[in-house]
Amino acid sequence: MDIDWISGLNFSIQFPVRPEGLILLGIYLLTTLLILFMLRHSIFAMRRREWLIFFALGALTLVLSIILPLRFAAPDFQPVPNLPQDTAVPAAPLFAALPLLLAALWLGMGPAVLLSAFSALIQAGLQSGQITQRYEVIAFGLVASFFIAQYYRGKLAAILRRPVIASLCGSLVAWAMMLPSFFVYTPGRPLEALNYAWPLYLAAFLPILTQGLLSGLLVEIINARWPHWRRRQIATQDPVWSRTLGRQLLVPFIAFTLLVMVLLLTVVSAVALRQATAQAIAQMSRDAQTASSDIEDFLRSGQNLLTTIATEPLLQTGTAQTQSTSLSAVMRQEPYFEQLLLFAVNGQLASYAPLDQRPAPTLEEQTLVQRTLQTGAPQRSEVFAMNQQAYLTFVVPIGEGQGALLGRANLQLNPAAQRLSDTLQQTLGAGVGYIVDNNQRIVIHPQADQVLQNWPLNPTLQSGESINGGTVYNDRFPDGTPRLLFVQLGQGSSWTTAIELPRISVLELALQISAPLLALLFLILIFASLGILVLTRAITRPIQELSDAAENITHGRLDQPIVIERDDEVGRLAQSFEQMRLSLKARVDDLSLLLHVSQTVSASLDIEQGVPPLLDGVRQATPARVARLITLNENGEPRDLFSRGEGPTELTQLDRVMVKLTAPSEQPILIDNVAKARSRAMLDPNMIGPGLKAVAAFPVRRQTRPIAVLWLGYAGLHVFVESEVNVLATIAGQAAVLLENARLYEASEGGRRQLAAVLTSTNDAVIVTDPHNRVLLCNPAAEQAFELPAGSAIDQIIDDAWAEPSVARLFPAGGSTETRTEEILLGDGRTLYGSASAIINSDGEVLGRVAVMRDITHLKELDAMKSEFVATVSHDLRAPLTYMRGYATMLPMVGPLSPKQQDYTEKVMAGIEQMTELIDDLLDLGRIEAGVGLVREICSLGDIARSVVETMKPQALSRGLMLRTGKLSERMIPGDQGLLRHATANLVENAIKYTPTDGTITVSVEEQDSAMVIAVKDTGIGIAAADQVRLFERFYRVKRRETVDIKGSGLGLAIVKSIAQWHRGRVWVESQLGEGATFYILIPFGEMSEATTVR
């Protein structure tokens, strides 16, 4: 393993050297563009924050794609054939996949694939330079981002969403795509290129897998630390492989088949390669053994031939001329030797052949000749070079010490040597064999330029199998092409036989061996796939038909029969579905009929119009010949008759008998055969007549009292099934509803007429609205009071029909349930007192509001007179009270008072103070109502509330209460600051009086629509709803056990109301018993120009 700090920074791109590479590059490019186009929505949908993350990850990609490249050594790296360059070891940047996984986790598939394309371009330009080889980065980004972003349900899908698992899957796919890239960048024949690419492909596995594993683990840690950064995913779909039964069968089969095919391809290829290698080695071994044995024969035959020539008599007794002629004749007969030299006893050259070439013996030859003359033993020289040819010299004695004969054999021209060389050639059609002597020189080779070249055996070669004394080596030609080298030591000689066989020949032989088997496996795969496809369709087609039938049933298409003629489980299931369809169709028909009858009953409140369709429905549900409905009076006697079908239109004796039988019974009367009715003591068949064979009668009841009888007559015998009886009983129930609705309608219509008469005759104005304040009822008194045309206010919004704001305030929006009261001043000077309440159903839902307005003009006049009288009396009482207070305070000056006198004096003073306070309140109330001495100026309710709280806080603390301010709006409004302070103080004082110890009182001022609202909230005893109606009346005080000891005049809240009304506002309270109360004063904003002084 090797890790560098940084890759090279020279950017370069190389195109494939094979034509197939251009096609592969085009496919990769088009596929990438298509994928990016399909994912464009997820790219363009990114917001500003996501774009910032994307560009940050892009910068990180640029850095991590060039640092820490990881390499693993391969066991069999080979140089590129015919190229002198070294092999480039595949490398993978250790953390280059990290930003791609983060983009898939945080941004989605589109940005992740786009970032993968950028990373692929960077790695291709700065590392390998091979553009197709980096497309596995895009494949990694596509697969990993798909697994991370997929939203399939199931455990497998959840596991695949884990970043480390998705990263490993992407790494495997990326590694699988690297083999074509290595192949298209290797020149030579396809098998040679594949043989070179394969070890590179294997060497890339560990770097790619390590890169994916480390990056996936880092992303897992990041995701666990910041899980909120991950895009929200909800598993909403089933995986594509499990959405249909066919896919559930095909996907595992295809996966299993592909796995088996890969295994078989691997095994067959390995076995074929092993067998081809064994055959090649065996052939080389046979050829080498043959040549090794022929080497000894070659040397022995040369020695024997020369010995035979030496026995010629002329060579011993003839002259030099005759000897040369004899030698030439021998050479023509036996062309083994290129030259023959005859030496005399003294070692001098005596004669030679051929005569045109005068040879000069070499020193070694002279030595051999002397040795032969001395010892009389034959000699053989080493192979030597002469005239750029390889020669071998044999020396034999002539006679007994009469001289020596030397023969030179040219190994390149010698026929026996040529035959020996031919024996070593064309092993598997491509082998090259040669012979090496004991000096490690090539002595016999089919290529002349290789003869006499040194041939040292490389000691680092990996030895293979040894066969018959020979050894196989994995070697390479000088151009880098791999080969097999077989070396066989000579048998009886020191020469060595060698055979070279290109590795490609072994691969071609392996391909020839495996091709038929692979083709057979491919055909088996095709036929097996077709078979499983046909089998799957045969299994799933009826199931799909059942699914379509179930969908038809789901959508109400019950008229399409299910026809699947099979005897297996699917066929039985189809029969069950068909029975279910028929049953459901009958049930739906019954329900449709009941729905139609119910709609008819609901749409009609008239018996004359509603009963005939009901009887028609009865005849539609059953094959009845006649259907009759007989209504009963209060005494249970027949009253009206409704009939459909054959039969008289007036009451008959049979109708009366059916009423007599059915009305007392709670269960229907079912007679499937009227001929047997007599034996059952139920009905006389003679009364029925020959036209009816079966009868069914159903009581129609209102609660427990019979109100009608429904009976049916059948022309033939009839078996009553449960579903039919249930339908008829339901129709009988609908008849009861129809009769009851008609009765209730008659009663309600009478009540409506009475109510209309009351509303028309009353002098009070009555207005009724719906939940949206749309007028539903406006009686003539209301129309006359507001001078409206008759019926003009109906269906109008309250605000549109009445211009008076006081009327609109009686009808608040939003479904309020509070009861509101208002005094409405009419244009003619009259005053109406209006009270509006919500109309609430049993579920608490507000259905509208009803308002009743009564003319209180006379009462207002009396109230004004009373107020004038009270003001006069109060004013006149001031002087007496002042005298009484003065004299009461002077009593102690006369002399000391006894304790009893002191007590009486204090009680008198308390009464005087109470009367003075009452008189002051009455005078203030009168002054406010008269508008005397009031000042309208710009003021701040927030400042007023803050001042009141600060002033009254000691009083609250003395009672153990917390008095505080809430939200205080600082908006300025026109108003009388003194009156507003007085009103706020009255509310706070009331809260202090009626709040127990440890309670809390909060004063707040807030804006609400076009007004300011002062709110005083306490945690006191609360106010009952019945008391809230009169709470703001003069002198009214709530009489409860908790309030007996609390002093007061009952005028404080009345003064608050008068102050609010003077400011064109209003006052109200929200409270429940035991939960405290909140008083509100609403003051409209008004115009700032209204700030004036009123005198």
Short mmCIF file of N, CA and C in Angstrom, two decimals, residues 542-668:
data_model
loop_
_atom_site.label_atom_id
_atom_site.label_comp_id
_atom_site.label_asym_id
_atom_site.label_seq_id
_atom_site.Cartn_x
_atom_site.Cartn_y
_atom_site.Cartn_z
N PRO A 542 -53.50 -14.69 -14.03
CA PRO A 542 -54.80 -14.81 -13.36
C PRO A 542 -54.88 -13.96 -12.09
N ILE A 543 -53.72 -13.81 -11.40
CA ILE A 543 -53.73 -12.96 -10.21
C ILE A 543 -53.98 -11.51 -10.61
N GLN A 544 -53.38 -11.09 -11.75
CA GLN A 544 -53.65 -9.74 -12.24
C GLN A 544 -55.10 -9.58 -12.63
N GLU A 545 -55.66 -10.64 -13.23
CA GLU A 545 -57.08 -10.57 -13.58
C GLU A 545 -57.93 -10.45 -12.31
N LEU A 546 -57.53 -11.17 -11.27
CA LEU A 546 -58.25 -11.04 -10.00
C LEU A 546 -58.06 -9.64 -9.42
N SER A 547 -56.85 -9.10 -9.57
CA SER A 547 -56.62 -7.74 -9.09
C SER A 547 -57.48 -6.73 -9.85
N ASP A 548 -57.56 -6.92 -11.19
CA ASP A 548 -58.42 -6.03 -11.98
C ASP A 548 -59.87 -6.18 -11.57
N ALA A 549 -60.26 -7.43 -11.30
CA ALA A 549 -61.64 -7.64 -10.87
C ALA A 549 -61.89 -6.98 -9.52
N ALA A 550 -60.92 -7.08 -8.61
CA ALA A 550 -61.08 -6.42 -7.31
C ALA A 550 -61.14 -4.90 -7.49
N GLU A 551 -60.33 -4.37 -8.43
CA GLU A 551 -60.40 -2.92 -8.69
C GLU A 551 -61.76 -2.54 -9.27
N ASN A 552 -62.27 -3.39 -10.16
CA ASN A 552 -63.61 -3.11 -10.70
C ASN A 552 -64.65 -3.11 -9.58
N ILE A 553 -64.50 -4.06 -8.66
CA ILE A 553 -65.44 -4.11 -7.54
C ILE A 553 -65.27 -2.86 -6.68
N THR A 554 -64.00 -2.45 -6.49
CA THR A 554 -63.75 -1.25 -5.68
C THR A 554 -64.40 -0.02 -6.29
N HIS A 555 -64.36 0.08 -7.62
CA HIS A 555 -64.92 1.24 -8.30
C HIS A 555 -66.39 1.06 -8.66
N GLY A 556 -66.97 0.00 -8.18
CA GLY A 556 -68.41 -0.16 -8.37
C GLY A 556 -68.80 -0.76 -9.70
N ARG A 557 -67.82 -1.25 -10.48
CA ARG A 557 -68.15 -1.89 -11.77
C ARG A 557 -68.41 -3.37 -11.50
N LEU A 558 -69.64 -3.65 -11.11
CA LEU A 558 -69.99 -5.00 -10.68
C LEU A 558 -70.66 -5.82 -11.78
N ASP A 559 -70.77 -5.27 -12.98
CA ASP A 559 -71.43 -5.99 -14.07
C ASP A 559 -70.46 -6.83 -14.89
N GLN A 560 -69.16 -6.75 -14.61
CA GLN A 560 -68.18 -7.51 -15.37
C GLN A 560 -67.89 -8.82 -14.65
N PRO A 561 -68.23 -9.96 -15.25
CA PRO A 561 -68.01 -11.24 -14.57
C PRO A 561 -66.53 -11.61 -14.52
N ILE A 562 -66.18 -12.46 -13.59
CA ILE A 562 -64.80 -12.95 -13.43
C ILE A 562 -64.76 -14.36 -13.98
N VAL A 563 -64.06 -14.55 -15.10
CA VAL A 563 -64.02 -15.85 -15.77
C VAL A 563 -62.57 -16.32 -15.79
N ILE A 564 -62.21 -17.19 -14.89
CA ILE A 564 -60.89 -17.83 -14.85
C ILE A 564 -61.13 -19.32 -14.65
N GLU A 565 -60.95 -20.07 -15.72
CA GLU A 565 -61.25 -21.51 -15.68
C GLU A 565 -59.99 -22.27 -15.31
N ARG A 566 -59.80 -22.47 -14.05
CA ARG A 566 -58.68 -23.24 -13.52
C ARG A 566 -59.17 -24.05 -12.33
N ASP A 567 -58.44 -25.14 -12.07
CA ASP A 567 -58.83 -26.01 -10.96
C ASP A 567 -57.91 -25.87 -9.75
N ASP A 568 -56.94 -24.96 -9.82
CA ASP A 568 -56.01 -24.82 -8.71
C ASP A 568 -56.51 -23.78 -7.73
N GLU A 569 -55.60 -23.35 -6.83
CA GLU A 569 -55.98 -22.38 -5.82
C GLU A 569 -56.44 -21.06 -6.42
N VAL A 570 -55.80 -20.65 -7.52
CA VAL A 570 -56.21 -19.41 -8.16
C VAL A 570 -57.61 -19.53 -8.71
N GLY A 571 -57.94 -20.68 -9.30
CA GLY A 571 -59.28 -20.88 -9.80
C GLY A 571 -60.32 -20.84 -8.70
N ARG A 572 -60.00 -21.48 -7.56
CA ARG A 572 -60.95 -21.44 -6.45
C ARG A 572 -61.08 -20.02 -5.90
N LEU A 573 -59.96 -19.29 -5.89
CA LEU A 573 -60.03 -17.90 -5.46
C LEU A 573 -60.89 -17.08 -6.41
N ALA A 574 -60.77 -17.36 -7.73
CA ALA A 574 -61.59 -16.64 -8.71
C ALA A 574 -63.07 -16.94 -8.49
N GLN A 575 -63.39 -18.19 -8.19
CA GLN A 575 -64.80 -18.53 -7.92
C GLN A 575 -65.30 -17.78 -6.68
N SER A 576 -64.45 -17.69 -5.67
CA SER A 576 -64.86 -16.94 -4.48
C SER A 576 -65.08 -15.47 -4.81
N PHE A 577 -64.19 -14.92 -5.65
CA PHE A 577 -64.36 -13.52 -6.06
C PHE A 577 -65.66 -13.34 -6.83
N GLU A 578 -65.97 -14.30 -7.70
CA GLU A 578 -67.20 -14.18 -8.48
C GLU A 578 -68.43 -14.25 -7.58
N GLN A 579 -68.39 -15.16 -6.59
CA GLN A 579 -69.50 -15.21 -5.64
C GLN A 579 -69.59 -13.92 -4.84
N MET A 580 -68.44 -13.38 -4.46
CA MET A 580 -68.43 -12.11 -3.73
C MET A 580 -68.99 -10.99 -4.61
N ARG A 581 -68.62 -11.00 -5.91
CA ARG A 581 -69.13 -9.97 -6.81
C ARG A 581 -70.65 -10.05 -6.92
N LEU A 582 -71.15 -11.26 -7.10
CA LEU A 582 -72.61 -11.41 -7.23
C LEU A 582 -73.31 -10.98 -5.95
N SER A 583 -72.75 -11.42 -4.81
CA SER A 583 -73.36 -11.04 -3.54
C SER A 583 -73.29 -9.54 -3.32
N LEU A 584 -72.13 -8.97 -3.64
CA LEU A 584 -71.98 -7.54 -3.46
C LEU A 584 -72.86 -6.76 -4.42
N LYS A 585 -73.01 -7.27 -5.64
CA LYS A 585 -73.88 -6.59 -6.61
C LYS A 585 -75.31 -6.59 -6.12
N ALA A 586 -75.74 -7.75 -5.58
CA ALA A 586 -77.09 -7.78 -5.04
C ALA A 586 -77.23 -6.82 -3.86
N ARG A 587 -76.20 -6.78 -3.01
CA ARG A 587 -76.26 -5.89 -1.88
C ARG A 587 -76.25 -4.42 -2.33
N VAL A 588 -75.41 -4.11 -3.32
CA VAL A 588 -75.35 -2.73 -3.82
C VAL A 588 -76.67 -2.34 -4.47
N ASP A 589 -77.26 -3.29 -5.22
CA ASP A 589 -78.57 -2.99 -5.81
C ASP A 589 -79.59 -2.70 -4.73
N ASP A 590 -79.55 -3.51 -3.68
CA ASP A 590 -80.48 -3.27 -2.57
C ASP A 590 -80.21 -1.91 -1.92
N LEU A 591 -78.92 -1.60 -1.71
CA LEU A 591 -78.59 -0.32 -1.10
C LEU A 591 -78.96 0.85 -2.00
N SER A 592 -78.76 0.66 -3.32
CA SER A 592 -79.15 1.72 -4.25
C SER A 592 -80.65 1.95 -4.20
N LEU A 593 -81.37 0.82 -4.13
CA LEU A 593 -82.83 0.95 -4.02
C LEU A 593 -83.21 1.64 -2.72
N LEU A 594 -82.56 1.24 -1.62
CA LEU A 594 -82.88 1.88 -0.34
C LEU A 594 -82.48 3.35 -0.36
N LEU A 595 -81.37 3.68 -1.03
CA LEU A 595 -80.97 5.07 -1.11
C LEU A 595 -81.99 5.88 -1.90
N HIS A 596 -82.45 5.29 -3.00
CA HIS A 596 -83.46 5.99 -3.80
C HIS A 596 -84.74 6.19 -2.99
N VAL A 597 -85.12 5.14 -2.28
CA VAL A 597 -86.33 5.27 -1.46
C VAL A 597 -86.11 6.31 -0.37
N SER A 598 -84.93 6.27 0.26
CA SER A 598 -84.64 7.24 1.32
C SER A 598 -84.64 8.66 0.79
N GLN A 599 -84.04 8.87 -0.39
CA GLN A 599 -84.06 10.20 -0.99
C GLN A 599 -85.47 10.65 -1.32
N THR A 600 -86.26 9.71 -1.80
CA THR A 600 -87.66 10.05 -2.10
C THR A 600 -88.39 10.45 -0.83
N VAL A 601 -88.16 9.68 0.24
CA VAL A 601 -88.81 9.98 1.51
C VAL A 601 -88.33 11.33 2.05
N SER A 602 -87.01 11.57 1.93
CA SER A 602 -86.46 12.82 2.47
C SER A 602 -86.93 14.03 1.68
N ALA A 603 -87.15 13.83 0.38
CA ALA A 603 -87.53 14.96 -0.46
C ALA A 603 -89.03 15.25 -0.42
N SER A 604 -89.78 14.41 0.22
CA SER A 604 -91.23 14.59 0.20
C SER A 604 -91.77 14.63 1.62
N LEU A 605 -92.63 15.62 1.85
CA LEU A 605 -93.33 15.72 3.12
C LEU A 605 -94.82 15.48 2.94
N ASP A 606 -95.19 15.05 1.76
CA ASP A 606 -96.58 14.77 1.44
C ASP A 606 -96.75 13.28 1.23
N ILE A 607 -97.67 12.67 1.94
CA ILE A 607 -97.88 11.23 1.84
C ILE A 607 -98.31 10.85 0.43
N GLU A 608 -99.14 11.65 -0.18
CA GLU A 608 -99.66 11.33 -1.50
C GLU A 608 -98.54 11.26 -2.54
N GLN A 609 -97.49 12.06 -2.35
CA GLN A 609 -96.38 12.06 -3.29
C GLN A 609 -95.28 11.08 -2.91
N GLY A 610 -95.12 10.77 -1.65
CA GLY A 610 -94.02 9.94 -1.21
C GLY A 610 -94.28 8.46 -1.21
N VAL A 611 -95.55 8.03 -0.98
CA VAL A 611 -95.82 6.60 -0.86
C VAL A 611 -95.73 5.85 -2.18
N PRO A 612 -96.23 6.37 -3.31
CA PRO A 612 -96.14 5.60 -4.57
C PRO A 612 -94.71 5.23 -4.96
N PRO A 613 -93.72 6.16 -4.94
CA PRO A 613 -92.35 5.71 -5.26
C PRO A 613 -91.84 4.65 -4.28
N LEU A 614 -92.26 4.74 -3.04
CA LEU A 614 -91.83 3.74 -2.06
C LEU A 614 -92.37 2.37 -2.43
N LEU A 615 -93.64 2.29 -2.84
CA LEU A 615 -94.21 1.00 -3.24
C LEU A 615 -93.58 0.49 -4.53
N ASP A 616 -93.22 1.41 -5.44
CA ASP A 616 -92.52 0.98 -6.65
C ASP A 616 -91.17 0.37 -6.30
N GLY A 617 -90.49 0.92 -5.30
CA GLY A 617 -89.23 0.34 -4.85
C GLY A 617 -89.41 -1.04 -4.27
N VAL A 618 -90.52 -1.26 -3.58
CA VAL A 618 -90.80 -2.59 -3.04
C VAL A 618 -90.95 -3.60 -4.16
N ARG A 619 -91.66 -3.23 -5.19
CA ARG A 619 -91.85 -4.16 -6.31
C ARG A 619 -90.56 -4.37 -7.10
N GLN A 620 -89.68 -3.36 -7.08
CA GLN A 620 -88.40 -3.51 -7.75
C GLN A 620 -87.47 -4.44 -6.98
N ALA A 621 -87.59 -4.44 -5.65
CA ALA A 621 -86.72 -5.28 -4.83
C ALA A 621 -87.16 -6.73 -4.83
N THR A 622 -88.40 -6.99 -5.08
CA THR A 622 -88.93 -8.36 -5.05
C THR A 622 -89.83 -8.59 -6.26
N PRO A 623 -90.07 -9.85 -6.60
CA PRO A 623 -90.99 -10.14 -7.72
C PRO A 623 -92.47 -10.11 -7.30
N ALA A 624 -92.80 -9.15 -6.45
CA ALA A 624 -94.18 -9.10 -5.95
C ALA A 624 -95.13 -8.63 -7.05
N ARG A 625 -96.32 -9.22 -7.04
CA ARG A 625 -97.35 -8.85 -8.02
C ARG A 625 -98.10 -7.60 -7.60
N VAL A 626 -98.24 -7.41 -6.29
CA VAL A 626 -98.94 -6.27 -5.76
C VAL A 626 -98.26 -5.84 -4.47
N ALA A 627 -98.22 -4.51 -4.22
CA ALA A 627 -97.69 -3.95 -2.98
C ALA A 627 -98.67 -2.90 -2.49
N ARG A 628 -99.07 -3.02 -1.21
CA ARG A 628 -100.10 -2.12 -0.67
C ARG A 628 -99.65 -1.61 0.70
N LEU A 629 -99.95 -0.33 0.97
CA LEU A 629 -99.65 0.30 2.25
C LEU A 629 -100.96 0.84 2.81
N ILE A 630 -101.28 0.44 4.04
CA ILE A 630 -102.52 0.83 4.69
C ILE A 630 -102.17 1.61 5.94
N THR A 631 -102.55 2.89 5.98
CA THR A 631 -102.28 3.72 7.16
C THR A 631 -103.40 3.50 8.17
N LEU A 632 -103.04 3.71 9.45
CA LEU A 632 -103.97 3.47 10.55
C LEU A 632 -104.25 4.77 11.27
N ASN A 633 -105.47 4.88 11.83
CA ASN A 633 -105.82 6.04 12.63
C ASN A 633 -105.36 5.82 14.07
N GLU A 634 -105.75 6.74 14.95
CA GLU A 634 -105.32 6.66 16.34
C GLU A 634 -105.83 5.41 17.02
N ASN A 635 -106.94 4.83 16.54
CA ASN A 635 -107.51 3.62 17.15
C ASN A 635 -106.97 2.36 16.51
N GLY A 636 -106.05 2.48 15.56
CA GLY A 636 -105.50 1.31 14.91
C GLY A 636 -106.35 0.77 13.79
N GLU A 637 -107.34 1.52 13.34
CA GLU A 637 -108.21 1.09 12.24
C GLU A 637 -107.66 1.60 10.93
N PRO A 638 -107.89 0.86 9.82
CA PRO A 638 -107.43 1.32 8.52
C PRO A 638 -108.05 2.66 8.16
N ARG A 639 -107.16 3.52 7.59
CA ARG A 639 -107.65 4.85 7.22
C ARG A 639 -107.48 5.10 5.73
N ASP A 640 -106.22 5.07 5.23
CA ASP A 640 -105.96 5.33 3.81
C ASP A 640 -105.27 4.13 3.21
N LEU A 641 -105.47 3.95 1.88
CA LEU A 641 -104.86 2.84 1.15
C LEU A 641 -104.05 3.39 -0.01
N PHE A 642 -102.82 2.85 -0.16
CA PHE A 642 -101.97 3.17 -1.30
C PHE A 642 -101.55 1.83 -1.91
N SER A 643 -101.75 1.70 -3.23
CA SER A 643 -101.53 0.40 -3.87
C SER A 643 -100.75 0.58 -5.16
N ARG A 644 -99.88 -0.44 -5.46
CA ARG A 644 -99.18 -0.51 -6.72
C ARG A 644 -99.27 -1.96 -7.21
N GLY A 645 -99.57 -2.10 -8.51
CA GLY A 645 -99.74 -3.43 -9.07
C GLY A 645 -101.20 -3.75 -9.27
N GLU A 646 -101.46 -5.02 -9.51
CA GLU A 646 -102.83 -5.47 -9.76
C GLU A 646 -103.62 -5.48 -8.45
N GLY A 647 -104.92 -5.22 -8.55
CA GLY A 647 -105.76 -5.26 -7.38
C GLY A 647 -106.64 -4.03 -7.28
N PRO A 648 -107.68 -4.10 -6.46
CA PRO A 648 -108.59 -2.97 -6.30
C PRO A 648 -107.91 -1.79 -5.61
N THR A 649 -108.43 -0.61 -5.86
CA THR A 649 -107.86 0.60 -5.28
C THR A 649 -108.55 1.01 -3.98
N GLU A 650 -109.51 0.23 -3.53
CA GLU A 650 -110.15 0.54 -2.27
C GLU A 650 -109.85 -0.57 -1.28
N LEU A 651 -110.12 -0.31 -0.01
CA LEU A 651 -109.87 -1.29 1.03
C LEU A 651 -110.74 -2.52 0.81
N THR A 652 -110.10 -3.69 1.00
CA THR A 652 -110.81 -4.95 0.87
C THR A 652 -110.77 -5.68 2.19
N GLN A 653 -111.50 -6.78 2.21
CA GLN A 653 -111.50 -7.58 3.41
C GLN A 653 -110.11 -8.15 3.69
N LEU A 654 -109.38 -8.48 2.60
CA LEU A 654 -108.01 -9.00 2.77
C LEU A 654 -107.12 -7.94 3.42
N ASP A 655 -107.29 -6.66 3.01
CA ASP A 655 -106.50 -5.59 3.64
C ASP A 655 -106.77 -5.54 5.14
N ARG A 656 -108.03 -5.64 5.51
CA ARG A 656 -108.36 -5.58 6.94
C ARG A 656 -107.79 -6.76 7.70
N VAL A 657 -107.83 -7.95 7.06
CA VAL A 657 -107.27 -9.13 7.72
C VAL A 657 -105.76 -8.98 7.88
N MET A 658 -105.07 -8.45 6.84
CA MET A 658 -103.62 -8.27 6.93
C MET A 658 -103.28 -7.27 8.03
N VAL A 659 -104.11 -6.21 8.18
CA VAL A 659 -103.89 -5.25 9.26
C VAL A 659 -104.07 -5.92 10.60
N LYS A 660 -105.12 -6.74 10.71
CA LYS A 660 -105.40 -7.42 11.98
C LYS A 660 -104.28 -8.38 12.36
N LEU A 661 -103.68 -9.07 11.33
CA LEU A 661 -102.60 -10.01 11.62
C LEU A 661 -101.28 -9.31 11.93
N THR A 662 -101.01 -8.24 11.22
CA THR A 662 -99.66 -7.66 11.25
C THR A 662 -99.51 -6.57 12.29
N ALA A 663 -100.52 -5.72 12.49
CA ALA A 663 -100.38 -4.56 13.36
C ALA A 663 -99.95 -4.95 14.78
N PRO A 664 -100.50 -5.96 15.40
CA PRO A 664 -100.07 -6.29 16.78
C PRO A 664 -98.67 -6.91 16.84
N SER A 665 -98.19 -7.40 15.70
CA SER A 665 -96.92 -8.15 15.71
C SER A 665 -95.76 -7.21 15.50
N GLU A 666 -94.62 -7.55 16.14
CA GLU A 666 -93.40 -6.78 15.93
C GLU A 666 -92.55 -7.38 14.82
N GLN A 667 -92.86 -8.60 14.40
CA GLN A 667 -92.12 -9.28 13.36
C GLN A 667 -92.96 -9.37 12.10
N PRO A 668 -92.32 -9.42 10.93
CA PRO A 668 -93.09 -9.54 9.69
C PRO A 668 -93.80 -10.89 9.60
#
